[in-house]
XYZ file of C-alpha atoms in Angstrom:
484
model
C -32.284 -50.649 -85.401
C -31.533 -53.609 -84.371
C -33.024 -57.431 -84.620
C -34.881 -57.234 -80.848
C -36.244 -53.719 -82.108
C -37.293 -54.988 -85.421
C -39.186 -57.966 -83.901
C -41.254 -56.265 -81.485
C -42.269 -54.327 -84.340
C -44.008 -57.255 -85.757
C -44.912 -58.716 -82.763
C -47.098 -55.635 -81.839
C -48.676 -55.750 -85.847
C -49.114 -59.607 -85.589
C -50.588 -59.870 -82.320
C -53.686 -57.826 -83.166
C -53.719 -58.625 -87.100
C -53.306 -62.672 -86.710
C -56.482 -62.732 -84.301
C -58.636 -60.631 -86.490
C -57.392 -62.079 -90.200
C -56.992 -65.447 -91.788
C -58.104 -67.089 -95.553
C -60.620 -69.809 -94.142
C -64.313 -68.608 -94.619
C -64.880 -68.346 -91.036
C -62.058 -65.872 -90.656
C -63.108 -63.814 -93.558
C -67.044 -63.376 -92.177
C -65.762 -63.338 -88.762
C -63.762 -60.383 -89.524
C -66.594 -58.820 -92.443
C -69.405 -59.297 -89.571
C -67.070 -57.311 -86.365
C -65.993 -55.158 -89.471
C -70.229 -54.196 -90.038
C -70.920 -53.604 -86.236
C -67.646 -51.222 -85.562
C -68.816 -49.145 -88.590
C -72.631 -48.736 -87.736
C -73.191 -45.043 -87.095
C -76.762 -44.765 -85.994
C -77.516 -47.248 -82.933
C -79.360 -48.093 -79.775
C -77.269 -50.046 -77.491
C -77.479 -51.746 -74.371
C -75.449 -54.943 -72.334
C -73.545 -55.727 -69.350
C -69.580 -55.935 -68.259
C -68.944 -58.907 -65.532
C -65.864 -58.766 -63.182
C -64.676 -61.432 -60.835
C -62.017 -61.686 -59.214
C -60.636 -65.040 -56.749
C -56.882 -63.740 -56.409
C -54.689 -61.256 -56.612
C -50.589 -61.343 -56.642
C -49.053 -61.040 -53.315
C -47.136 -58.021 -54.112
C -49.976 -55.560 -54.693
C -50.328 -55.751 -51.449
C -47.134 -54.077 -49.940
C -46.953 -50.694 -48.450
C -48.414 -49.020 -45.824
C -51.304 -47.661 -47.509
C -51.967 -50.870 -49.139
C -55.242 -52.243 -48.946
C -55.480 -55.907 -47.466
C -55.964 -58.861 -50.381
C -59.193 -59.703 -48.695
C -60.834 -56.237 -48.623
C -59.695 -55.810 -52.624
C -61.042 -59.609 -53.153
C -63.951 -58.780 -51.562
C -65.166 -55.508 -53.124
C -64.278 -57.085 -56.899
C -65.385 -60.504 -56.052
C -68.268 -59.971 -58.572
C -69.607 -56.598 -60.079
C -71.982 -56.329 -62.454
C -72.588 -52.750 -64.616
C -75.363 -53.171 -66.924
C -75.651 -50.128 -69.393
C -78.554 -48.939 -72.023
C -77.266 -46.577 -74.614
C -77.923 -44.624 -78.061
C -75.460 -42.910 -80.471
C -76.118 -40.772 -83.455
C -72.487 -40.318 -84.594
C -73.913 -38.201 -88.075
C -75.406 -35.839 -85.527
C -73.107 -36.068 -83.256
C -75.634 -36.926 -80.255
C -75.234 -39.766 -77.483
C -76.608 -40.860 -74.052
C -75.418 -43.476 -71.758
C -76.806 -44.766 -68.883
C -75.147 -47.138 -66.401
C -76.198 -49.305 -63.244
C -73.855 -50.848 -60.936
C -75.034 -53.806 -59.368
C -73.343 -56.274 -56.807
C -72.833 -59.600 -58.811
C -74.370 -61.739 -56.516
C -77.321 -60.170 -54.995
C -77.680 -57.936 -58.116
C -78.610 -55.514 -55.857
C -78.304 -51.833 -57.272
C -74.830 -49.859 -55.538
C -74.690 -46.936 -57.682
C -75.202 -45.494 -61.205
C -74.300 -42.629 -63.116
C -74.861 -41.357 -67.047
C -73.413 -39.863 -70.031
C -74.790 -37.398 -72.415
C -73.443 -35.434 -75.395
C -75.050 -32.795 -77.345
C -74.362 -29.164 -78.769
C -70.603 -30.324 -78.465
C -70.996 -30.181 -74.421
C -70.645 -33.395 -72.669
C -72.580 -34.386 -69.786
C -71.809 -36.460 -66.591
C -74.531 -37.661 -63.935
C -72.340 -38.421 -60.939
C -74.014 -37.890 -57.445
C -75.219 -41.583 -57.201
C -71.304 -42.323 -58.330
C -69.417 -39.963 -55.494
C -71.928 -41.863 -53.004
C -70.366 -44.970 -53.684
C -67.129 -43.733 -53.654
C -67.392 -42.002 -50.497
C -68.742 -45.314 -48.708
C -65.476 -46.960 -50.107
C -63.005 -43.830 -48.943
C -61.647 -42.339 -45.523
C -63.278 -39.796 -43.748
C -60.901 -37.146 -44.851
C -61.560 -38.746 -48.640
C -65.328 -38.459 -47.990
C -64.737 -34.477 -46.295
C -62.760 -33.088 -49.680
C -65.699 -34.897 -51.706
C -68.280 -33.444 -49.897
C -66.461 -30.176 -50.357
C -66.569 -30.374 -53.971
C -69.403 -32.363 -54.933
C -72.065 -31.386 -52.769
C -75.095 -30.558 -54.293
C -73.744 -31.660 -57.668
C -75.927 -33.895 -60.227
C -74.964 -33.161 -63.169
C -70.934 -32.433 -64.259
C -71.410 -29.984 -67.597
C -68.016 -30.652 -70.024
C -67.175 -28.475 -73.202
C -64.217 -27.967 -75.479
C -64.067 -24.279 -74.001
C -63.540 -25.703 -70.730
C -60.957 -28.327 -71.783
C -59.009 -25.581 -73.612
C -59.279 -23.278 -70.011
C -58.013 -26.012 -68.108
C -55.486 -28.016 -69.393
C -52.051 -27.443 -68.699
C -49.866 -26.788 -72.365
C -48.961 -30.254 -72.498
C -52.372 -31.466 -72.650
C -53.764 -28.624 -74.629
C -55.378 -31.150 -77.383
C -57.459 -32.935 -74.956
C -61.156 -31.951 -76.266
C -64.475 -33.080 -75.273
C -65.477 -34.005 -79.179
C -64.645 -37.838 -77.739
C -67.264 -38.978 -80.862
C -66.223 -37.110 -83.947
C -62.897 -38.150 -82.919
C -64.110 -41.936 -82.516
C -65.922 -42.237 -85.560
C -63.364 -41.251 -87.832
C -60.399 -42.932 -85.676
C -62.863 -45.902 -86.552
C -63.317 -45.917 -89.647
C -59.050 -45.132 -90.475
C -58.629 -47.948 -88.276
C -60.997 -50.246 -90.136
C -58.781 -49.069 -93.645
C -56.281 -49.881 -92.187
C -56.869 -53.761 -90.975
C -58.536 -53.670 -94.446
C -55.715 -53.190 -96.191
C -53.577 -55.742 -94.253
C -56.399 -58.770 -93.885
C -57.105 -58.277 -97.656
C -53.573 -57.921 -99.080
C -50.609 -59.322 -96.272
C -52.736 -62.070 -94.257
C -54.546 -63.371 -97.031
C -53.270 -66.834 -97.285
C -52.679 -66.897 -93.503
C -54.911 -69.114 -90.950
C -55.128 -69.659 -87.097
C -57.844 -71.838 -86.802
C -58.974 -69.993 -84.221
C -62.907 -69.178 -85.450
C -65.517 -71.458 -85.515
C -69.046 -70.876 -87.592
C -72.373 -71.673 -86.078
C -75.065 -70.502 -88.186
C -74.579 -66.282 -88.399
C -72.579 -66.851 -84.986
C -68.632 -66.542 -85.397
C -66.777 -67.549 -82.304
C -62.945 -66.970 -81.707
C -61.073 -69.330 -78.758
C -57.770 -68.558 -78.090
C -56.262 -70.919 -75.201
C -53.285 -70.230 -73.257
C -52.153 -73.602 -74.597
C -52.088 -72.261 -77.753
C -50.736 -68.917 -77.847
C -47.105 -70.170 -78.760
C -48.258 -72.459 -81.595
C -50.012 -68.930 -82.702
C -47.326 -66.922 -82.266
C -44.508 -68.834 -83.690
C -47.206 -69.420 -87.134
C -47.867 -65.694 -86.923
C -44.508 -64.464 -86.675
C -42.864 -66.956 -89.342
C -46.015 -66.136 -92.300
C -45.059 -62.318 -90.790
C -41.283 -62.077 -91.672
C -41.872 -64.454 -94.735
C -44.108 -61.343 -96.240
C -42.411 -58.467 -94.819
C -42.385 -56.994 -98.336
C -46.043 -56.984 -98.182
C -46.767 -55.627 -94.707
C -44.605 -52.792 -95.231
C -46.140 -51.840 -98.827
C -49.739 -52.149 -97.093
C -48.458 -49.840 -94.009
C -46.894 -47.104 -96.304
C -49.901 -47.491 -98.404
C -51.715 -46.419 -96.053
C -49.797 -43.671 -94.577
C -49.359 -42.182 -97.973
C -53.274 -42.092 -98.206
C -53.916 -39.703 -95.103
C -55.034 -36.416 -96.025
C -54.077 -34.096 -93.495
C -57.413 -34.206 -91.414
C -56.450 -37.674 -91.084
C -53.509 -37.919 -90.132
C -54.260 -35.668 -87.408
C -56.721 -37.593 -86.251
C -54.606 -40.197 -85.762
C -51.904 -38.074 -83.931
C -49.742 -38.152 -86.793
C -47.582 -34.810 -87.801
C -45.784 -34.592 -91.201
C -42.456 -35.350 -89.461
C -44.002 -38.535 -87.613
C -45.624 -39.755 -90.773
C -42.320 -39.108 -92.940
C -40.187 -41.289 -89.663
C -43.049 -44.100 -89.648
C -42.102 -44.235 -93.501
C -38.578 -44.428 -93.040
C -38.424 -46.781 -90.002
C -40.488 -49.213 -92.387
C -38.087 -49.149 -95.079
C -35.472 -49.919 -92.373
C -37.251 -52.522 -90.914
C -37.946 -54.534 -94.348
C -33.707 -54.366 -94.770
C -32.781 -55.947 -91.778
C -35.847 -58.474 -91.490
C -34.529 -59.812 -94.718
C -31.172 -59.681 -93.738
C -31.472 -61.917 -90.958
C -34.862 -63.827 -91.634
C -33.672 -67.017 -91.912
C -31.916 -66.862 -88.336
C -34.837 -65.198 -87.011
C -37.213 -67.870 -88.173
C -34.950 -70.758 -87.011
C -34.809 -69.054 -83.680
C -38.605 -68.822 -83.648
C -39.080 -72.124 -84.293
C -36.602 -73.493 -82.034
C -37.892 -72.561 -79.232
C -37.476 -75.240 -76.210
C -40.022 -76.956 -75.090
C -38.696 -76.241 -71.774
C -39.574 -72.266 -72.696
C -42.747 -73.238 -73.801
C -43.730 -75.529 -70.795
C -42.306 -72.326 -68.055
C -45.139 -70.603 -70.256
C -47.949 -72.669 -69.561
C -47.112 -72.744 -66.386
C -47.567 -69.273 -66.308
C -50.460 -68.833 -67.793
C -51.959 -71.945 -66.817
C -55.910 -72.258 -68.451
C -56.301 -68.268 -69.433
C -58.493 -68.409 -72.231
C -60.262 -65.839 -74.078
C -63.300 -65.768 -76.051
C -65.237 -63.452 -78.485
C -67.959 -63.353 -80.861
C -70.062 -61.905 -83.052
C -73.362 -62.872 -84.097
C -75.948 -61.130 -86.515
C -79.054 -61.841 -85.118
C -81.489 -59.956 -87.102
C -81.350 -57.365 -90.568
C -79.948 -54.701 -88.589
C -79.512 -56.759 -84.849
C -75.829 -57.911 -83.854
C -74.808 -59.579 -80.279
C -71.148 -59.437 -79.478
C -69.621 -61.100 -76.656
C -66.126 -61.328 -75.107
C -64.972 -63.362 -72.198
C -61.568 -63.382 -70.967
C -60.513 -65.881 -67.845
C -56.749 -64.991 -66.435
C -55.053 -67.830 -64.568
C -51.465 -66.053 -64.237
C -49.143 -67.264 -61.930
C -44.886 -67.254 -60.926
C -43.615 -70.090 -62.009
C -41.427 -70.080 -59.375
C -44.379 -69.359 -56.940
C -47.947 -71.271 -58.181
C -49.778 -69.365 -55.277
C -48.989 -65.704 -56.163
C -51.078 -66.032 -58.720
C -53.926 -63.496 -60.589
C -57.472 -65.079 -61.013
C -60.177 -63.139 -62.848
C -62.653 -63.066 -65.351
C -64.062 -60.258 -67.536
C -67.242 -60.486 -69.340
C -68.724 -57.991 -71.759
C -71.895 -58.420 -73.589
C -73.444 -56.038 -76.462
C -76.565 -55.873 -78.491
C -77.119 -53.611 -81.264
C -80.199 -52.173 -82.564
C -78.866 -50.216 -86.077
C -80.712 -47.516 -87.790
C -82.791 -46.422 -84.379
C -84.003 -43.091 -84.380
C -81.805 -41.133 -81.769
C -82.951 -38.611 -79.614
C -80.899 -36.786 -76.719
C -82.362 -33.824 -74.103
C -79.330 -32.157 -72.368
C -80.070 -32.179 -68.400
C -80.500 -28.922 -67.084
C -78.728 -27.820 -64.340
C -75.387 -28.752 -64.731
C -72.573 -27.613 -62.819
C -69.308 -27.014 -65.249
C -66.020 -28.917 -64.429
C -64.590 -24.879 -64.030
C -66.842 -24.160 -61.396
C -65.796 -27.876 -60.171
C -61.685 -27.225 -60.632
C -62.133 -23.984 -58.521
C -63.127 -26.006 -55.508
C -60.949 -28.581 -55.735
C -57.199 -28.118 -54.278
C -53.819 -27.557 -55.730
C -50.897 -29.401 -54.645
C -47.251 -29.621 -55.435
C -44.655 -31.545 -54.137
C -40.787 -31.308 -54.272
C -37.555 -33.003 -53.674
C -35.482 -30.065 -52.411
C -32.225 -32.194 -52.855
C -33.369 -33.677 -56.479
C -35.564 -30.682 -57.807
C -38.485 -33.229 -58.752
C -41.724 -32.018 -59.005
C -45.192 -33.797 -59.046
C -47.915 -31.189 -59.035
C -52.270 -31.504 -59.191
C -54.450 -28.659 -60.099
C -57.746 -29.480 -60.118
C -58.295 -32.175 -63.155
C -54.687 -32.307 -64.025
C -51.302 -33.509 -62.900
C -47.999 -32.797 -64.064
C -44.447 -33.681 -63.035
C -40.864 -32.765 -63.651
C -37.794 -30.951 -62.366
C -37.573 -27.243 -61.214
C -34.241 -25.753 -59.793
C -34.010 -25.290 -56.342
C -32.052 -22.514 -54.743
C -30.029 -22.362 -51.306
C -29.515 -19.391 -49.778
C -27.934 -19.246 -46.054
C -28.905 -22.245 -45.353
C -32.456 -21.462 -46.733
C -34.654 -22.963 -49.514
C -35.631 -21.210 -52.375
C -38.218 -22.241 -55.173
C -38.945 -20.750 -58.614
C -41.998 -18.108 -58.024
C -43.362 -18.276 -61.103
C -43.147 -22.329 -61.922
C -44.740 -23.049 -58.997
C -47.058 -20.410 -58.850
C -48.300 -20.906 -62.135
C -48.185 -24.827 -62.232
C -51.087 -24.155 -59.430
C -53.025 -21.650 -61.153
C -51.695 -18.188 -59.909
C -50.912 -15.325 -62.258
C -47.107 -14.504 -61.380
C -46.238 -11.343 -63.084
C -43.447 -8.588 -62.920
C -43.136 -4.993 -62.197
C -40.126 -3.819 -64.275
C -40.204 -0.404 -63.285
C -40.108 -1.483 -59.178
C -37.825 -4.457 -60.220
C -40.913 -6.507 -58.620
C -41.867 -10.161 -58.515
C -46.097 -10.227 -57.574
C -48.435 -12.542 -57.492
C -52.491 -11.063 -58.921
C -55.413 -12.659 -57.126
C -58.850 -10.882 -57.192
C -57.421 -8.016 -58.647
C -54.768 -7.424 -56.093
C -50.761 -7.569 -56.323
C -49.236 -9.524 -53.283
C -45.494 -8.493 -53.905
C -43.749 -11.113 -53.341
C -39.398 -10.727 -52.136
C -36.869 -13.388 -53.033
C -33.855 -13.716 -54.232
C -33.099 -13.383 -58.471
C -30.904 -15.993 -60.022
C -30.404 -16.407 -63.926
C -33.613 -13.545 -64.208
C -35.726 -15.834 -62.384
C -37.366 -15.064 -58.898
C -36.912 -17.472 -56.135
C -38.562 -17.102 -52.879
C -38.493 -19.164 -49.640
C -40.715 -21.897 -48.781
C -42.704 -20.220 -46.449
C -43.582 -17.267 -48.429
C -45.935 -19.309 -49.965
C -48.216 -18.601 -47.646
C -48.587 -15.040 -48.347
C -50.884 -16.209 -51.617
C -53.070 -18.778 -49.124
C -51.299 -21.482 -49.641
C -50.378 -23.692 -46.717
C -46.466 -25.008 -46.796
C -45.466 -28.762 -45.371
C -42.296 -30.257 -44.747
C -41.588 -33.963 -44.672
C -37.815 -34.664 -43.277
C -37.742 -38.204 -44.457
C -38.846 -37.693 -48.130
C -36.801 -34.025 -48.217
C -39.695 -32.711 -50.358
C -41.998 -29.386 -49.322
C -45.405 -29.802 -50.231
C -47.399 -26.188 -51.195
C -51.204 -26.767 -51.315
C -54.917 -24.539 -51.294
């Protein structure tokens, strides 16, 4: 590993710990108080998220399909989605509901909820495909007629998850909550751990006190001053940081590591890469620290030049025995040096109030349609490069993409039946006593001829269309497109 690897290491710790820890009393309630909110299990909640947008960077704007900077200006210019919510993470209940208002009129544009209950998650989404059809192309507002029509309520469960998702994704699971909470609470061990015993003596100045209201300011003109004091207090207590790390890997119990994504192996390389990375951070510390801190003012001035008055700002505030406000505000000036006026200029604005210890209560809507019934109308696509063998394919919900081997015959192309066949949801099978490749739709065998290479069956393009699909060639690209 070497010293580039090493530092971005810390650098992606420090980042996150340096804003949330420090030893000045402000620090330590700042980071008690967010500690208290993120842990509340029980809750009614309700606030707003702000977006507005001035400019955008030249090149997102390239391409044929591109959207012109004024249309994409205009449309984010200023939305406003206020939301009223309640959670019951012990029972394992929630409902959201959202508005979405233009920022300046505040006139209502759409909506849409969520509910979860009986391990079934529920989406309210008609008002939601309304204002995405007003924003599409015709054809974009035909295919979502075609598969939302009629639809209120989306219906999602971990039985439908496990039906749908391709064997890559076959851990994706509706239980979003159970999975939160305890992600949470690992999460809030962990920063424990490192506030309490690494970043103890370490301060950014960065919090202010008013009354129970903390406020953190960090200033574009002060990110390097932070960094370079973060890094330096960082590789001067390596030693620390990786005991409080390992600590806390060694503490998982199974159910938590998997939580957290971990496997044995994963946990058992984490452990090793730490022990790596304490041997060569003290093996060239010194270097590294008078590198840090000799950084030229010319790097630092290209900087602010890039980031110009970004700023961002959170808080926390405790405004009653079990009411807490938190607010974040975050203004991006970013621009090429080299270029002042391809620049980025936004601001995001999230507000939350907190009600803890509310009695919860959630009604599932009736009525729902399920995202299976929803999958079977929507199409299957895949596309590929008959030169390179890459893939990209949609079925429904999910995407996928890789390489598949492509066959020529006489001049002909041939693609793997039973990749692409089942990458799009058909059930390829074979007849050993007829020496058959088919294809099983609605009970019926469409036998499908090719050509065998390596045991696998290849057939030509256009023999797709004996299962429905339709077949597309694009001479530019090289790729064949199969969709239904």
């Amino acid at each position: 590993m070497d010293k580039r690897r090493w530092l971005a290491l810390l650098l992606v710790v420090l980042m996150g710990i340096s804003l949330l820890s420090g030893c000045s009393p402000a620090e330590k309630s700042y980071y008690s108080l967010m500690s208290e909110v993120r842990t509340q299990t029980v809750y009614e909640d309700s606030g707003s998220y702000t977006i507005e947008v001035s400019a955008l960077p030249a090149g997102m704007f390239t391409g044929q399909d591109s959207p012109s900077a004024s249309t994409l200006i205009n449309a984010l210019s200023q939305i406003r989605i206020e939301y009223k919510g309640k959670v019951d993470m012990k029972q394992q209940v929630y409902q959201y509901d959202y508005v979405i208002l233009e920022g300046r009129t505040r006139a209502e544009v759409g909506a849409f909820s969520i509910a979860y209950k009986n391990g079934i998650m529920y989406i309210k989404i008609d008002q939601l495909m309304n204002l995405i059809k007003e924003l599409g192309t015709p054809v974009e507002r035909e295919n979502l007629d075609r598969i939302f029509t009629g639809v209120e309520w989306v219906s999602l469960s971990d039985q439908d998850m496990a039906g749908l998702a391709p064997e890559s994704q076959a851990g994706i699971t509706s239980q979003l909550l159970s999975n939160f909470s305890g992600q949470q609470l690992l999460i809030k061990k962990l920063l424990d751990g490192l506030v309490n015993d690494v970043y103890n003596d370490y301060s950014t100045s960065l919090i202010a006190q008013s009354g129970n209201k903390y406020t953190m300011t960090l200033r574009g003109s002060d990110l390097m001053d932070v960094f370079k004091s973060g890094a330096i207090y960082t590789i001067n207590n390596i030693d620390k940081l990786s005991q409080s790390l390992k600590n806390f890997l060694n503490s998982l119990t199974p159910a938590e590591a998997a939580q957290l994504g971990l496997t044995a192996d994963a946990r058992l390389q984490a452990l090793q890469i730490l022990d790596e990375m304490v041997l060569e951070v003290k093996q060239d510390s010194q270097s590294a620290i008078r590198e840090i801190e000799g950084m030229s003012a010319a790097s630092e001035a290209e900087m602010l030049r890039a980031i110009n008055d970004s700023e961002f700002v959170s808080s926390v505030e405790k405004t009653g025995t079990n009411n807490y406000k938190v607010t974040a505000r975050v203004h991006l000036n970013l621009s090429d040096p080299d270029n002042p006026r391809d620049r980025l200029l936004a601001a995001f604005t999230a507000e939350q109030n907190i009600n803890a210890g509310a009695a919860v209560q959630v009604i599932a809507p009736a009525g729902a349609v399920s995202v299976t019934e929803l999958q079977s109308r929507m199409p299957r696509k895949m596309t590929v490069n008959i030169d390179t063998g890459d893939y990209s394919s949609s079925n429904g919900l999910f995407s996928n993409s890789g390489r598949l081997s492509v066959q020529m015959v006489d001049g002909r192309t041939y693609l793997p039946l039973r990749m692409v066949g089942e990458s799009l949801g058909e059930t390829v099978g074979w007849d050993q006593d007829a020496h058959q490749a088919y294809v099983l739709q609605n009970g019926q065998r469409i036998n499908m001829t090719g050509t065998i290479v390596n045991s696998r069956t290849y057939i030509k393009m256009g023999d797709f269309e004996q299962m429905g699909f339709s077949v597309g060639w694009n001479d530019h690209t090289r790729t064949v497109t199969v969709t239904k």
